[in-house]
Amino acid sequence: MIKFGKLSAIGLSLVVLSGVATAQMKPEDAIATRQAGYKFMAWNMGRIKMNVEGQYNKDEVTQAANVIQAIANSSMGKLYLPGTDKGKGFHETGVKPELFSDKEGVGKVAKEFNVAANEMARVAATGDAAAVKEQFSKLGKSCKGCHEKFRKEEH
Amino acid sequence: MIKFGKLSAIGLSLVVLSGVATAQMKPEDAIATRQAGYKFMAWNMGRIKMNVEGQYNKDEVTQAANVIQAIANSSMGKLYLPGTDKGKGFHETGVKPELFSDKEGVGKVAKEFNVAANEMARVAATGDAAAVKEQFSKLGKSCKGCHEKFRKEEH
């Protein structure tokens, strides 16, 4: 039904479409996919930041917050497959080995991020710029909570 | 408020957080960000496909459809900045020059994708596996509609 071209960086991602469950993804594809999720969220964090610091546009903030919410709710933790503690997706993974052993710690930061992202989308929909600014700060802290514990310093 | 490490591939994306509007992004960052969006959508397309072809899990399909919807609604067309018709983000862009000149054609495929992605999320929420399968086919066709016109064959 869907035709693919030669294998390439995009082609790799489309291999998934041929019917590979997340648990069976190649390590480099799982790493690239989670890097993609963070990269796209970072763009949308930046957009919210621009709005709360400059001219406020409710539509842009809502779009951005909805992206972050949907990615946060996507169970992307499944992309931290065994064997993906090292290796290269789009670039070398910055994950610390602790992410694969400290289940309780991971669960805590993941939940904090999840709650903050859902609240961000809820607040964005109200159009209340001051509340958005406050929630954006909380959301940023929840990102940082994971980065500090589970991401290598150089990333 | 948010502390960053050295500039790296992830660091690049975080430059946005320092307050760069999308229109002022560096070309390589805009290209990498749109590639990230497509990569993350591809994972989620694959997840829906697995569900409609195998054992159906409403939660997973809903999560995946919500991601695709949010990214489709994110105005990521803004990432096709002047000067990003060539160049490397995470990898060489596969965009055809026509995307930057054929505004009507781009608008048509973008709208088709947008409508299909929003309908996908709506249908996913119902949990009707047969309807999801049908809509997933339509969504795939809307992706293909853009790929065929505006993406180079080798990608």
XYZ file of N, CA and C in Angstrom, chain B:
465
model
N 17.208 30.232 33.690
C 16.282 29.254 34.251
C 16.627 27.840 33.783
N 16.909 27.710 32.498
C 17.279 26.397 31.987
C 18.756 26.442 31.609
N 19.512 25.532 32.177
C 20.955 25.518 31.977
C 21.313 24.546 30.858
N 22.205 24.989 29.985
C 22.584 24.106 28.889
C 24.055 23.747 28.939
N 24.361 22.604 28.416
C 25.753 22.164 28.316
C 26.388 22.704 27.045
N 27.455 22.056 26.628
C 28.147 22.470 25.412
C 27.251 22.288 24.190
N 27.622 22.997 23.139
C 26.850 22.865 21.910
C 27.075 21.468 21.324
N 26.020 20.823 20.997
C 26.076 19.485 20.414
C 24.846 19.359 19.547
N 24.610 18.192 19.029
C 23.415 18.021 18.190
C 22.167 18.352 18.998
N 22.134 17.906 20.242
C 20.989 18.257 21.079
C 21.075 19.739 21.434
N 22.288 20.182 21.715
C 22.497 21.597 22.056
C 21.929 22.512 20.987
N 22.120 22.117 19.736
C 21.605 22.919 18.626
C 20.108 23.159 18.784
N 19.405 22.083 19.131
C 17.956 22.236 19.231
C 17.602 23.150 20.390
N 18.441 23.147 21.408
C 18.135 23.944 22.578
C 18.462 25.416 22.387
N 19.224 25.712 21.355
C 19.476 27.111 21.033
C 18.136 27.835 20.873
N 17.185 27.103 20.341
C 15.848 27.663 20.148
C 15.299 28.187 21.472
N 15.607 27.451 22.536
C 15.085 27.842 23.845
C 15.657 29.165 24.333
N 16.754 29.579 23.742
C 17.302 30.856 24.161
C 16.534 32.004 23.510
N 15.564 31.692 22.705
C 14.669 32.724 22.211
C 14.809 33.080 20.744
N 14.957 32.077 19.915
C 15.026 32.325 18.473
C 13.675 31.957 17.857
N 13.046 32.885 17.182
C 11.782 32.587 16.507
C 12.054 31.626 15.358
N 11.040 30.853 15.001
C 11.205 29.860 13.936
C 11.784 30.491 12.674
N 11.303 31.666 12.328
C 11.772 32.330 11.103
C 13.249 32.694 11.164
N 13.804 32.743 12.378
C 15.223 33.089 12.527
C 16.112 31.882 12.828
N 15.536 30.703 12.750
C 16.345 29.511 13.029
C 17.441 29.356 11.984
N 18.537 28.704 12.387
C 19.577 28.371 11.420
C 19.019 27.313 10.469
N 19.406 27.400 9.196
C 18.866 26.437 8.225
C 19.024 24.984 8.671
N 20.201 24.623 9.179
C 20.430 23.216 9.561
C 19.539 22.799 10.728
N 19.199 23.760 11.564
C 18.332 23.447 12.699
C 16.869 23.286 12.241
N 16.460 24.142 11.317
C 15.098 24.024 10.767
C 14.934 22.690 10.032
N 15.954 22.309 9.273
C 15.890 21.033 8.533
C 15.857 19.857 9.512
N 16.720 19.891 10.521
C 16.747 18.797 11.507
C 15.416 18.706 12.251
N 14.827 19.858 12.540
C 13.567 19.847 13.293
C 12.437 19.245 12.466
N 12.364 19.594 11.185
C 11.282 18.974 10.396
C 11.559 17.482 10.200
N 12.831 17.108 10.046
C 13.151 15.680 9.933
C 12.746 14.945 11.211
N 12.945 15.605 12.338
C 12.544 15.015 13.625
C 11.032 14.784 13.663
N 10.286 15.767 13.203
C 8.834 15.627 13.184
C 8.385 14.448 12.340
N 8.965 14.301 11.153
C 8.577 13.190 10.274
C 9.008 11.845 10.872
N 10.201 11.839 11.451
C 10.711 10.595 12.054
C 9.797 10.134 13.190
N 9.396 11.085 14.012
C 8.554 10.704 15.155
C 7.156 10.298 14.680
N 6.677 10.947 13.640
C 5.387 10.519 13.073
C 5.500 9.132 12.474
N 6.618 8.840 11.812
C 6.778 7.525 11.168
C 6.700 6.409 12.202
N 7.325 6.643 13.355
C 7.229 5.636 14.433
C 5.763 5.412 14.803
N 5.037 6.485 14.909
C 3.643 6.374 15.338
C 2.727 5.827 14.247
N 3.065 6.093 13.005
C 2.341 5.435 11.906
C 2.560 3.916 12.001
N 3.803 3.540 12.251
C 4.131 2.116 12.371
C 3.372 1.446 13.496
N 3.189 2.184 14.591
C 2.468 1.617 15.732
C 0.990 1.388 15.386
N 0.402 2.332 14.676
C -1.005 2.143 14.278
C -1.111 0.953 13.324
N -0.180 0.884 12.406
C -0.186 -0.222 11.434
C -0.111 -1.578 12.142
N 0.783 -1.677 13.114
C 0.911 -2.925 13.873
C -0.408 -3.304 14.541
N -1.098 -2.300 15.040
C -2.356 -2.555 15.749
C -3.476 -2.973 14.818
N -3.563 -2.333 13.665
C -4.668 -2.688 12.768
C -4.391 -4.009 12.049
N -3.122 -4.419 12.018
C -2.788 -5.698 11.378
C -2.674 -6.830 12.388
N -2.532 -6.478 13.659
C -2.361 -7.528 14.670
C -3.363 -7.350 15.795
N -2.878 -7.508 17.018
C -3.758 -7.350 18.173
C -3.983 -5.861 18.411
N -5.254 -5.498 18.583
C -5.599 -4.078 18.660
C -5.585 -3.582 20.096
N -4.849 -2.496 20.324
C -4.795 -1.873 21.642
C -5.208 -0.415 21.503
N -6.395 -0.120 21.997
C -6.955 1.224 21.813
C -6.043 2.323 22.359
N -5.439 2.068 23.532
C -4.579 3.098 24.138
C -3.386 3.432 23.248
N -2.747 2.383 22.726
C -1.569 2.653 21.901
C -1.954 3.401 20.624
N -3.056 2.988 20.027
C -3.486 3.658 18.789
C -3.851 5.116 19.065
N -4.512 5.342 20.187
C -4.898 6.713 20.532
C -3.667 7.583 20.781
N -2.709 7.045 21.525
C -1.462 7.789 21.771
C -0.779 8.159 20.444
N -0.680 7.169 19.583
C 0.020 7.368 18.311
C -0.728 8.367 17.423
N -2.040 8.219 17.361
C -2.841 9.121 16.523
C -2.788 10.554 17.058
N -2.746 10.683 18.385
C -2.670 12.028 18.974
C -1.340 12.714 18.648
N -0.272 11.927 18.604
C 1.032 12.494 18.223
C 0.968 13.004 16.780
N 0.460 12.158 15.902
C 0.418 12.536 14.478
C -0.469 13.775 14.295
N -1.593 13.787 14.992
C -2.482 14.951 14.912
C -1.777 16.227 15.388
N -1.121 16.142 16.535
C -0.488 17.340 17.103
C 0.636 17.849 16.203
N 1.410 16.937 15.652
C 2.501 17.367 14.763
C 1.912 17.932 13.465
N 0.863 17.292 12.963
C 0.210 17.788 11.744
C -0.362 19.190 11.950
N -0.796 19.469 13.168
C -1.399 20.777 13.474
C -0.386 21.807 13.969
N 0.895 21.454 13.947
C 1.900 22.312 14.590
C 2.448 23.432 13.716
N 1.907 23.573 12.509
C 2.433 24.590 11.566
C 3.894 24.332 11.246
N 4.252 23.077 11.099
C 5.652 22.775 10.818
C 6.080 23.226 9.418
N 5.133 23.659 8.624
C 5.467 24.273 7.337
C 6.389 25.475 7.501
N 6.311 26.094 8.691
C 7.197 27.239 8.981
C 8.671 26.851 8.974
N 8.925 25.545 9.084
C 10.320 25.077 9.112
C 10.932 24.998 7.707
N 10.091 25.205 6.691
C 10.613 25.247 5.315
C 11.022 26.675 5.003
N 12.021 27.139 5.722
C 12.514 28.515 5.564
C 13.245 28.687 4.247
N 13.271 29.918 3.745
C 14.125 30.197 2.586
C 15.551 29.731 2.902
N 16.182 29.089 1.948
C 17.544 28.624 2.172
C 17.617 27.210 2.744
N 16.447 26.580 2.929
C 16.458 25.201 3.442
C 16.028 24.199 2.371
N 16.138 24.633 1.111
C 15.830 23.720 0.001
C 16.960 22.717 -0.203
N 18.136 23.072 0.283
C 19.279 22.149 0.283
C 19.930 22.223 1.654
N 20.723 21.224 1.955
C 21.460 21.270 3.215
C 21.156 20.084 4.089
N 21.848 20.057 5.202
C 21.817 18.892 6.079
C 21.287 19.259 7.452
N 20.301 18.508 7.898
C 19.861 18.618 9.288
C 20.468 17.428 10.006
N 19.633 16.433 10.346
C 20.192 15.173 10.829
C 20.812 14.414 9.651
N 20.305 14.693 8.476
C 20.833 14.137 7.238
C 20.429 15.087 6.119
N 20.896 14.840 4.907
C 20.558 15.710 3.778
C 19.041 15.822 3.638
N 18.580 17.006 3.374
C 17.134 17.148 3.151
C 16.744 16.476 1.835
N 15.585 15.871 1.839
C 15.086 15.218 0.637
C 14.033 16.064 -0.063
N 13.922 17.314 0.353
C 12.874 18.152 -0.229
C 13.196 18.523 -1.680
N 12.162 18.548 -2.497
C 12.323 19.010 -3.884
C 12.158 20.530 -3.936
N 12.846 21.185 -4.858
C 12.706 22.653 -4.956
C 11.261 23.101 -5.185
N 10.462 22.243 -5.794
C 9.062 22.590 -6.078
C 8.282 22.971 -4.821
N 8.703 22.429 -3.675
C 7.968 22.736 -2.442
C 8.019 24.234 -2.139
N 9.088 24.865 -2.594
C 9.253 26.293 -2.298
C 8.622 27.208 -3.351
N 8.139 26.605 -4.437
C 7.548 27.441 -5.488
C 6.065 27.141 -5.726
N 5.667 25.901 -5.547
C 4.294 25.487 -5.859
C 3.393 25.649 -4.626
N 3.100 26.882 -4.306
C 2.323 27.147 -3.083
C 0.960 26.474 -3.092
N 0.327 26.488 -4.248
C -1.005 25.883 -4.352
C -0.939 24.374 -4.137
N 0.048 23.756 -4.793
C 0.227 22.302 -4.656
C 0.558 21.897 -3.229
N 1.416 22.688 -2.596
C 1.797 22.401 -1.214
C 0.589 22.560 -0.296
N -0.159 23.620 -0.524
C -1.347 23.866 0.295
C -2.337 22.720 0.195
N -2.468 22.180 -1.004
C -3.416 21.079 -1.231
C -3.001 19.820 -0.452
N -1.738 19.404 -0.612
C -1.313 18.176 0.077
C -1.245 18.386 1.587
N -0.876 19.587 1.988
C -0.805 19.868 3.431
C -2.195 19.788 4.049
N -3.166 20.330 3.332
C -4.533 20.304 3.866
C -5.073 18.868 3.928
N -4.781 18.112 2.882
C -5.245 16.717 2.859
C -4.669 15.926 4.040
N -3.382 16.164 4.282
C -2.731 15.480 5.405
C -3.342 15.930 6.728
N -3.533 17.230 6.846
C -4.087 17.789 8.072
C -5.476 17.224 8.388
N -6.317 17.202 7.380
C -7.677 16.669 7.551
C -7.618 15.188 7.931
N -6.759 14.436 7.233
C -6.661 12.990 7.493
C -6.113 12.716 8.892
N -5.171 13.525 9.345
C -4.563 13.318 10.668
C -5.562 13.649 11.779
N -6.327 14.706 11.588
C -7.338 15.054 12.595
C -8.441 13.994 12.657
N -8.819 13.499 11.493
C -9.836 12.450 11.455
C -9.306 11.153 12.074
N -8.015 10.892 11.853
C -7.381 9.697 12.445
C -7.500 9.730 13.964
N -7.212 10.881 14.554
C -7.273 10.997 16.022
C -8.711 10.848 16.509
N -9.640 11.419 15.737
C -11.053 11.316 16.126
C -11.512 9.852 16.109
N -11.155 9.156 15.042
C -11.572 7.757 14.904
C -10.863 6.873 15.936
N -9.599 7.153 16.196
C -8.838 6.351 17.179
C -9.519 6.392 18.543
N -10.041 7.564 18.894
C -10.675 7.734 20.210
C -11.940 6.892 20.352
N -12.544 6.513 19.244
C -13.754 5.676 19.306
C -13.406 4.218 19.607
N -12.180 3.808 19.266
C -11.772 2.423 19.496
C -12.312 1.453 18.462
N -12.886 1.973 17.412
C -13.438 1.125 16.339
C -12.305 0.707 15.395
N -11.811 -0.522 15.602
C -10.619 -0.980 14.883
C -10.798 -0.971 13.358
N -11.994 -1.331 12.906
C -12.223 -1.373 11.451
C -12.182 0.034 10.863
N -12.781 0.974 11.571
C -12.766 2.369 11.103
C -11.356 2.950 11.163
N -10.601 2.540 12.174
C -9.208 3.006 12.298
C -8.397 2.497 11.110
N -8.620 1.239 10.771
C -7.885 0.653 9.641
C -8.168 1.421 8.349
N -9.419 1.729 8.157
C -9.821 2.460 6.950
C -9.212 3.868 6.945
N -9.282 4.536 8.086
C -8.743 5.896 8.150
C -7.222 5.890 8.062
N -6.593 4.852 8.593
C -5.134 4.751 8.517
C -4.689 4.661 7.056
N -5.470 3.953 6.272
C -5.163 3.856 4.840
C -5.253 5.235 4.172
N -6.287 5.974 4.540
C -6.444 7.331 3.985
C -5.299 8.240 4.432
N -4.923 8.101 5.687
C -3.831 8.923 6.209
C -2.527 8.610 5.477
N -2.267 7.321 5.279
C -1.068 6.911 4.543
C -1.043 7.489 3.133
N -2.204 7.507 2.515
C -2.288 8.080 1.156
C -1.994 9.578 1.174
N -2.431 10.239 2.233
C -2.173 11.688 2.307
C -0.689 11.970 2.532
N -0.001 11.086 3.261
C 1.464 11.225 3.409
C 2.108 11.053 2.032
N 1.684 9.983 1.373
C 2.252 9.636 0.074
C 2.023 10.755 -0.953
N 0.880 11.415 -0.829
C 0.558 12.504 -1.755
C 1.620 13.591 -1.744
N 2.145 13.874 -0.569
C 3.202 14.878 -0.465
C 4.549 14.291 -0.889
N 4.830 13.080 -0.435
C 6.115 12.456 -0.770
C 6.305 12.390 -2.287
N 5.268 12.012 -2.991
C 5.386 11.833 -4.442
C 5.648 13.150 -5.155
N 5.060 14.220 -4.637
C 5.227 15.510 -5.320
C 6.455 16.284 -4.847
N 6.757 16.160 -3.574
C 7.730 17.102 -3.000
C 8.938 16.453 -2.314
N 9.053 15.134 -2.403
C 10.216 14.494 -1.790
C 10.989 13.722 -2.861
N 12.297 13.838 -2.812
C 13.110 13.168 -3.817
C 12.975 11.650 -3.689
N 13.079 10.990 -4.808
C 12.826 9.548 -4.903
C 13.693 8.729 -3.956
N 14.962 9.139 -3.820
C 15.880 8.281 -3.048
C 15.622 8.318 -1.547
N 14.738 9.216 -1.102
C 14.461 9.278 0.333
C 13.286 8.375 0.710
